[in-house]
PDB file of C-alpha atoms in Angstrom:
ATOM      1  CA  UNK T 260       7.131  19.453 105.438  1.00 39.00           C
ATOM      2  CA  UNK T 261       4.479  17.827 103.280  1.00 39.00           C
ATOM      3  CA  UNK T 262       0.756  17.725 103.979  1.00 39.00           C
ATOM      4  CA  UNK T 263      -0.123  15.368 101.118  1.00 42.00           C
ATOM      5  CA  UNK T 264      -3.399  13.487 101.145  1.00 46.00           C
ATOM      6  CA  UNK T 265      -3.737   9.860 102.160  1.00 50.00           C
ATOM      7  CA  UNK T 266      -4.473   7.558  99.242  1.00 43.00           C
ATOM      8  CA  UNK T 267      -8.020   6.306  98.802  1.00 46.00           C
ATOM      9  CA  UNK T 268      -7.332   2.835 100.217  1.00 60.00           C
ATOM     10  CA  UNK T 269      -8.805   2.385 103.668  1.00 85.00           C
ATOM     11  CA  UNK T 270      -6.396   1.982 106.552  1.00 92.00           C
ATOM     12  CA  UNK T 271      -6.391  -1.282 108.484  1.00 95.00           C
ATOM     13  CA  UNK T 272      -6.698  -1.049 112.284  1.00 96.00           C
ATOM     14  CA  UNK T 273      -6.021  -3.646 114.972  1.00 96.00           C
ATOM     15  CA  UNK T 274      -6.642  -3.156 118.665  1.00 93.00           C
ATOM     16  CA  UNK T 275      -6.894  -2.128 121.310  1.00 96.00           C
ATOM     17  CA  UNK T 276      -4.495  -4.310 123.225  1.00 98.00           C
ATOM     18  CA  UNK T 277      -3.184  -3.632 126.731  1.00 97.00           C
ATOM     19  CA  UNK T 278       0.222  -1.984 126.855  1.00 98.00           C
ATOM     20  CA  UNK T 279       1.453  -1.822 130.459  1.00 98.00           C
ATOM     21  CA  UNK T 280       4.484   0.471 130.730  1.00 97.00           C
ATOM     22  CA  UNK T 281       6.663   1.965 133.449  1.00 96.00           C
ATOM     23  CA  UNK T 282       4.527   5.128 133.267  1.00 96.00           C
ATOM     24  CA  UNK T 283       1.128   3.447 133.311  1.00 95.00           C
ATOM     25  CA  UNK T 284      -1.187   1.366 131.194  1.00 97.00           C
ATOM     26  CA  UNK T 285      -2.008   2.382 127.626  1.00 98.00           C
ATOM     27  CA  UNK T 286      -4.276   0.921 124.986  1.00 97.00           C
ATOM     28  CA  UNK T 287      -2.337   0.212 121.797  1.00 98.00           C
ATOM     29  CA  UNK T 288      -3.649   0.125 118.236  1.00 98.00           C
ATOM     30  CA  UNK T 289      -1.721  -0.815 115.102  1.00 97.00           C
ATOM     31  CA  UNK T 290      -2.509   1.046 111.892  1.00 97.00           C
ATOM     32  CA  UNK T 291      -1.480  -0.160 108.429  1.00 96.00           C
ATOM     33  CA  UNK T 292      -1.338   1.939 105.245  1.00 92.00           C
ATOM     34  CA  UNK T 293      -1.924  -0.493 102.350  1.00 87.00           C
ATOM     35  CA  UNK T 294      -0.590   1.950  99.758  1.00 84.00           C
ATOM     36  CA  UNK T 295       2.771   2.481 101.493  1.00 85.00           C
ATOM     37  CA  UNK T 296       3.186  -0.641 103.594  1.00 89.00           C
ATOM     38  CA  UNK T 297       3.906   1.515 106.641  1.00 93.00           C
ATOM     39  CA  UNK T 298       2.576   0.409 109.999  1.00 96.00           C
ATOM     40  CA  UNK T 299       1.980   3.083 112.628  1.00 97.00           C
ATOM     41  CA  UNK T 300       0.842   2.893 116.247  1.00 98.00           C
ATOM     42  CA  UNK T 301      -1.613   4.728 118.462  1.00 98.00           C
ATOM     43  CA  UNK T 302      -1.166   4.772 122.235  1.00 98.00           C
ATOM     44  CA  UNK T 303      -4.260   5.831 124.151  1.00 98.00           C
ATOM     45  CA  UNK T 304      -4.933   6.519 127.797  1.00 98.00           C
ATOM     46  CA  UNK T 305      -8.303   7.454 129.232  1.00 96.00           C
ATOM     47  CA  UNK T 306     -11.835   7.499 127.870  1.00 92.00           C
ATOM     48  CA  UNK T 307     -14.330   9.922 126.319  1.00 91.00           C
ATOM     49  CA  UNK T 308     -11.932  10.956 123.561  1.00 95.00           C
ATOM     50  CA  UNK T 309     -14.939  12.075 121.519  1.00 91.00           C
ATOM     51  CA  UNK T 310     -16.092  14.615 124.094  1.00 92.00           C
ATOM     52  CA  UNK T 311     -15.756  18.364 123.580  1.00 89.00           C
ATOM     53  CA  UNK T 312     -12.856  18.483 126.051  1.00 94.00           C
ATOM     54  CA  UNK T 313      -9.580  18.765 124.086  1.00 96.00           C
ATOM     55  CA  UNK T 314      -7.381  15.684 124.096  1.00 97.00           C
ATOM     56  CA  UNK T 315      -3.669  15.889 124.843  1.00 97.00           C
ATOM     57  CA  UNK T 316      -1.895  14.751 121.679  1.00 98.00           C
ATOM     58  CA  UNK T 317       1.698  13.935 120.851  1.00 97.00           C
ATOM     59  CA  UNK T 318       2.481  13.184 117.189  1.00 97.00           C
ATOM     60  CA  UNK T 319       5.832  11.415 117.312  1.00 96.00           C
ATOM     61  CA  UNK T 320       7.822  10.408 114.255  1.00 95.00           C
ATOM     62  CA  UNK T 321       9.869   7.255 114.561  1.00 96.00           C
ATOM     63  CA  UNK T 322      13.507   7.709 115.616  1.00 95.00           C
ATOM     64  CA  UNK T 323      15.107   4.304 115.997  1.00 97.00           C
ATOM     65  CA  UNK T 324      18.363   5.741 117.277  1.00 96.00           C
ATOM     66  CA  UNK T 325      16.664   7.853 119.930  1.00 94.00           C
ATOM     67  CA  UNK T 326      13.573   5.798 120.765  1.00 96.00           C
ATOM     68  CA  UNK T 327      15.170   2.337 120.910  1.00 96.00           C
ATOM     69  CA  UNK T 328      18.919   2.917 121.258  1.00 95.00           C
ATOM     70  CA  UNK T 329      18.630   6.014 123.500  1.00 95.00           C
ATOM     71  CA  UNK T 330      20.982   8.091 121.348  1.00 93.00           C
ATOM     72  CA  UNK T 331      21.797  11.520 122.749  1.00 93.00           C
ATOM     73  CA  UNK T 332      22.413  13.052 119.316  1.00 91.00           C
ATOM     74  CA  UNK T 333      18.766  14.170 119.417  1.00 90.00           C
ATOM     75  CA  UNK T 334      16.010  14.565 121.993  1.00 88.00           C
ATOM     76  CA  UNK T 335      13.522  12.240 120.292  1.00 91.00           C
ATOM     77  CA  UNK T 336      13.675   9.328 122.702  1.00 93.00           C
ATOM     78  CA  UNK T 337      13.403  11.674 125.657  1.00 93.00           C
ATOM     79  CA  UNK T 338      10.406  13.386 124.068  1.00 93.00           C
ATOM     80  CA  UNK T 339       8.630  10.063 123.559  1.00 96.00           C
ATOM     81  CA  UNK T 340       9.210   8.991 127.160  1.00 96.00           C
ATOM     82  CA  UNK T 341       8.138  12.380 128.488  1.00 95.00           C
ATOM     83  CA  UNK T 342       4.987  12.263 126.377  1.00 97.00           C
ATOM     84  CA  UNK T 343       4.090   8.864 127.802  1.00 97.00           C
ATOM     85  CA  UNK T 344       4.686  10.148 131.322  1.00 97.00           C
ATOM     86  CA  UNK T 345       2.635  13.337 130.768  1.00 96.00           C
ATOM     87  CA  UNK T 346      -0.309  11.467 129.260  1.00 97.00           C
ATOM     88  CA  UNK T 347      -0.269   8.782 131.941  1.00 97.00           C
ATOM     89  CA  UNK T 348      -0.283  11.447 134.655  1.00 96.00           C
ATOM     90  CA  UNK T 349      -3.056  13.399 132.941  1.00 96.00           C
ATOM     91  CA  UNK T 350      -5.111  10.219 132.578  1.00 97.00           C
ATOM     92  CA  UNK T 351      -6.289  11.095 129.070  1.00 97.00           C
ATOM     93  CA  UNK T 352      -4.439  11.504 125.805  1.00 97.00           C
ATOM     94  CA  UNK T 353      -3.135  10.036 122.570  1.00 98.00           C
ATOM     95  CA  UNK T 354       0.271   9.397 121.028  1.00 98.00           C
ATOM     96  CA  UNK T 355       0.357   8.871 117.282  1.00 98.00           C
ATOM     97  CA  UNK T 356       3.621   7.069 116.499  1.00 98.00           C
ATOM     98  CA  UNK T 357       4.351   7.564 112.802  1.00 97.00           C
ATOM     99  CA  UNK T 358       6.856   5.443 110.903  1.00 96.00           C
ATOM    100  CA  UNK T 359       8.835   8.187 109.151  1.00 94.00           C
ATOM    101  CA  UNK T 360      12.401   7.784 110.313  1.00 94.00           C
ATOM    102  CA  UNK T 361      14.898  10.616 109.977  1.00 90.00           C
ATOM    103  CA  UNK T 362      12.316  13.352 109.322  1.00 87.00           C
ATOM    104  CA  UNK T 363      11.007  11.191 106.492  1.00 90.00           C
ATOM    105  CA  UNK T 364      14.234  10.122 104.733  1.00 92.00           C
ATOM    106  CA  UNK T 365      14.607   6.636 106.231  1.00 93.00           C
ATOM    107  CA  UNK T 366      17.281   4.996 108.340  1.00 96.00           C
ATOM    108  CA  UNK T 367      19.903   4.465 105.605  1.00 97.00           C
ATOM    109  CA  UNK T 368      19.837   8.123 104.561  1.00 94.00           C
ATOM    110  CA  UNK T 369      19.732   9.225 108.176  1.00 93.00           C
ATOM    111  CA  UNK T 370      22.999   7.420 108.878  1.00 96.00           C
ATOM    112  CA  UNK T 371      24.513   9.075 105.798  1.00 96.00           C
ATOM    113  CA  UNK T 372      23.346  12.411 107.209  1.00 93.00           C
ATOM    114  CA  UNK T 373      24.981  11.570 110.543  1.00 93.00           C
ATOM    115  CA  UNK T 374      28.291  11.045 108.757  1.00 96.00           C
ATOM    116  CA  UNK T 375      27.963  14.432 107.068  1.00 96.00           C
ATOM    117  CA  UNK T 376      27.209  16.016 110.431  1.00 92.00           C
ATOM    118  CA  UNK T 377      30.404  14.526 111.787  1.00 93.00           C
ATOM    119  CA  UNK T 378      32.186  16.375 108.950  1.00 93.00           C
ATOM    120  CA  UNK T 379      30.760  19.700 110.133  1.00 92.00           C
ATOM    121  CA  UNK T 380      27.285  20.088 108.568  1.00 92.00           C
ATOM    122  CA  UNK T 381      24.282  20.714 110.786  1.00 88.00           C
ATOM    123  CA  UNK T 382      21.232  18.452 110.732  1.00 87.00           C
ATOM    124  CA  UNK T 383      19.430  20.559 108.129  1.00 89.00           C
ATOM    125  CA  UNK T 384      22.337  21.004 105.715  1.00 90.00           C
ATOM    126  CA  UNK T 385      23.174  17.310 105.944  1.00 90.00           C
ATOM    127  CA  UNK T 386      19.697  16.369 104.692  1.00 89.00           C
ATOM    128  CA  UNK T 387      19.849  18.983 101.957  1.00 93.00           C
ATOM    129  CA  UNK T 388      23.306  17.810 100.864  1.00 93.00           C
ATOM    130  CA  UNK T 389      21.854  14.331 100.305  1.00 92.00           C
ATOM    131  CA  UNK T 390      19.144  15.761  98.056  1.00 91.00           C
ATOM    132  CA  UNK T 391      16.319  15.593 100.583  1.00 90.00           C
ATOM    133  CA  UNK T 392      13.973  18.201 102.001  1.00 86.00           C
ATOM    134  CA  UNK T 393      14.902  19.587 105.360  1.00 82.00           C
ATOM    135  CA  UNK T 394      11.750  17.920 106.680  1.00 84.00           C
ATOM    136  CA  UNK T 395       9.996  15.359 104.458  1.00 86.00           C
ATOM    137  CA  UNK T 396       7.480  14.126 107.014  1.00 87.00           C
ATOM    138  CA  UNK T 397       3.804  13.827 106.123  1.00 90.00           C
ATOM    139  CA  UNK T 398       0.890  14.061 108.523  1.00 92.00           C
ATOM    140  CA  UNK T 399      -2.206  13.322 106.431  1.00 91.00           C
ATOM    141  CA  UNK T 400      -2.492   9.878 108.003  1.00 93.00           C
ATOM    142  CA  UNK T 401      -3.252  11.588 111.318  1.00 95.00           C
ATOM    143  CA  UNK T 402      -6.727  12.463 110.040  1.00 94.00           C
ATOM    144  CA  UNK T 403      -8.129   8.918 109.786  1.00 95.00           C
ATOM    145  CA  UNK T 404      -6.231   7.855 112.907  1.00 96.00           C
ATOM    146  CA  UNK T 405      -7.792  10.598 115.022  1.00 96.00           C
ATOM    147  CA  UNK T 406     -11.180  10.062 113.395  1.00 95.00           C
ATOM    148  CA  UNK T 407     -11.018   6.365 114.286  1.00 96.00           C
ATOM    149  CA  UNK T 408     -10.590   7.334 117.939  1.00 96.00           C
ATOM    150  CA  UNK T 409     -13.336   9.951 117.715  1.00 96.00           C
ATOM    151  CA  UNK T 410     -11.004  12.825 118.633  1.00 96.00           C
ATOM    152  CA  UNK T 411     -12.500  16.219 117.830  1.00 94.00           C
ATOM    153  CA  UNK T 412     -10.068  18.721 119.356  1.00 95.00           C
ATOM    154  CA  UNK T 413      -6.524  18.554 120.661  1.00 97.00           C
ATOM    155  CA  UNK T 414      -3.845  20.281 122.670  1.00 96.00           C
ATOM    156  CA  UNK T 415      -0.578  19.308 121.012  1.00 96.00           C
ATOM    157  CA  UNK T 416       2.660  18.555 122.842  1.00 96.00           C
ATOM    158  CA  UNK T 417       5.148  20.181 120.471  1.00 92.00           C
ATOM    159  CA  UNK T 418       7.517  23.069 119.861  1.00 89.00           C
ATOM    160  CA  UNK T 419       7.128  22.740 116.091  1.00 88.00           C
ATOM    161  CA  UNK T 420       4.552  25.204 114.723  1.00 87.00           C
ATOM    162  CA  UNK T 421       4.687  23.410 111.368  1.00 86.00           C
ATOM    163  CA  UNK T 422       3.151  20.383 113.020  1.00 89.00           C
ATOM    164  CA  UNK T 423       0.251  22.498 114.268  1.00 91.00           C
ATOM    165  CA  UNK T 424      -0.293  23.808 110.738  1.00 90.00           C
ATOM    166  CA  UNK T 425      -0.220  20.257 109.369  1.00 90.00           C
ATOM    167  CA  UNK T 426      -2.875  19.043 111.819  1.00 94.00           C
ATOM    168  CA  UNK T 427      -5.163  22.076 111.591  1.00 92.00           C
ATOM    169  CA  UNK T 428      -7.028  21.016 108.396  1.00 91.00           C
ATOM    170  CA  UNK T 429      -8.246  17.802 110.035  1.00 88.00           C
ATOM    171  CA  UNK T 430      -8.755  18.425 113.732  1.00 93.00           C
ATOM    172  CA  UNK T 431      -9.454  21.437 115.932  1.00 94.00           C
ATOM    173  CA  UNK T 432      -6.111  22.496 117.424  1.00 95.00           C
ATOM    174  CA  UNK T 433      -7.070  24.515 120.488  1.00 95.00           C
ATOM    175  CA  UNK T 434      -3.676  24.804 122.134  1.00 92.00           C
ATOM    176  CA  UNK T 435      -0.004  23.916 122.290  1.00 92.00           C
ATOM    177  CA  UNK T 436       1.908  22.480 125.218  1.00 91.00           C
ATOM    178  CA  UNK T 437       5.608  23.546 125.003  1.00 87.00           C
ATOM    179  CA  UNK T 438       7.615  20.365 124.665  1.00 79.00           C
ATOM    180  CA  UNK T 439      11.368  19.806 124.440  1.00 70.00           C
ATOM    181  CA  UNK T 440      13.415  16.817 125.420  1.00 71.00           C
ATOM    182  CA  UNK T 441      16.464  17.130 127.630  1.00 73.00           C
ATOM    183  CA  UNK T 442      19.340  19.228 126.272  1.00 75.00           C
ATOM    184  CA  UNK T 443      22.767  17.647 126.720  1.00 74.00           C
ATOM    185  CA  UNK T 444      26.200  18.296 125.201  1.00 75.00           C
ATOM    186  CA  UNK T 445      25.665  15.825 122.347  1.00 72.00           C
ATOM    187  CA  UNK T 446      22.360  17.314 121.150  1.00 62.00           C
ATOM    188  CA  UNK T 447      22.860  21.023 121.919  1.00 74.00           C
ATOM    189  CA  UNK T 448      23.819  21.934 118.341  1.00 74.00           C
ATOM    190  CA  UNK T 449      20.929  19.851 116.971  1.00 66.00           C
ATOM    191  CA  UNK T 450      18.405  21.644 119.191  1.00 67.00           C
ATOM    192  CA  UNK T 451      19.891  25.036 118.346  1.00 74.00           C
ATOM    193  CA  UNK T 452      19.561  24.295 114.620  1.00 68.00           C
ATOM    194  CA  UNK T 453      15.912  23.341 115.027  1.00 67.00           C
ATOM    195  CA  UNK T 454      15.201  26.704 116.636  1.00 71.00           C
ATOM    196  CA  UNK T 455      17.438  28.922 114.516  1.00 65.00           C
ATOM    197  CA  UNK T 456      16.839  27.374 111.096  1.00 66.00           C
ATOM    198  CA  UNK T 457      13.724  25.193 111.255  1.00 61.00           C
ATOM    199  CA  UNK T 458      11.325  27.474 113.104  1.00 62.00           C
ATOM    200  CA  UNK T 459      10.933  25.454 116.290  1.00 69.00           C
ATOM    201  CA  UNK T 460       9.901  27.466 119.323  1.00 69.00           C
ATOM    202  CA  UNK T 461      11.846  27.668 122.566  1.00 70.00           C
ATOM    203  CA  UNK T 462      10.607  25.584 125.468  1.00 63.00           C
TER     204      UNK T 462
END
C-alpha cells in the first residue's frame, strides 16, 4: 500500500449537489486530480464537519464489479451500501470514493486476476502473479479532500489497519469502527485471505 504524495497541482472541486438515495439525502462533491485524470467523489451528510467532534469516515476504493454489478466475489458493494446506511442513520459523516479499481491495478488487470483466481490462486497471489503489488492503492488524495470539508478528526469505518496508518499523517484518527460486508459462499475465501494474509482485522 502506497502513501505517496499528491502532485503539486491543485485539485478541482465541484459541488455540493443533492444526492437523494434510498438511505437518505447526501451532499455530493466531485474531485478531479489534474495530474492523473482521476475523478473521485465525496458524499457528505450532516453539518459542522470542522468541529472537534470526530466525523464518521469511510474511505472506499472503487469496485465496479461489486459497487455497480453487485458481484458476490467480494464484499465491496455491500460495504459501500452499509456505509451509506450507517452515515445516514448517524446524521453526520463522509464517504471518500476513490477511483482505484482492483486495489489500484485497474479493471483490465482485475479481470485477469479473476481468471487466475478461477485457476486456484487467491486474491493476493493473483495480483502478485500479474506483477502488481498486493495492494497498490494510494491515499494521499484524502488529505486535500478532507481539508476541503474542514474535517479535523475521524472515526474510520474499516477493518484494514493499513488504511488507518495511511490516513494518520493527515488527519487525527481517533477511532475505528469494525466494518465488514456480508460473508457469503462466493466471497468466503476472499475474506479469509484478507484476514490471514493481508492483515485485515476480524469484524
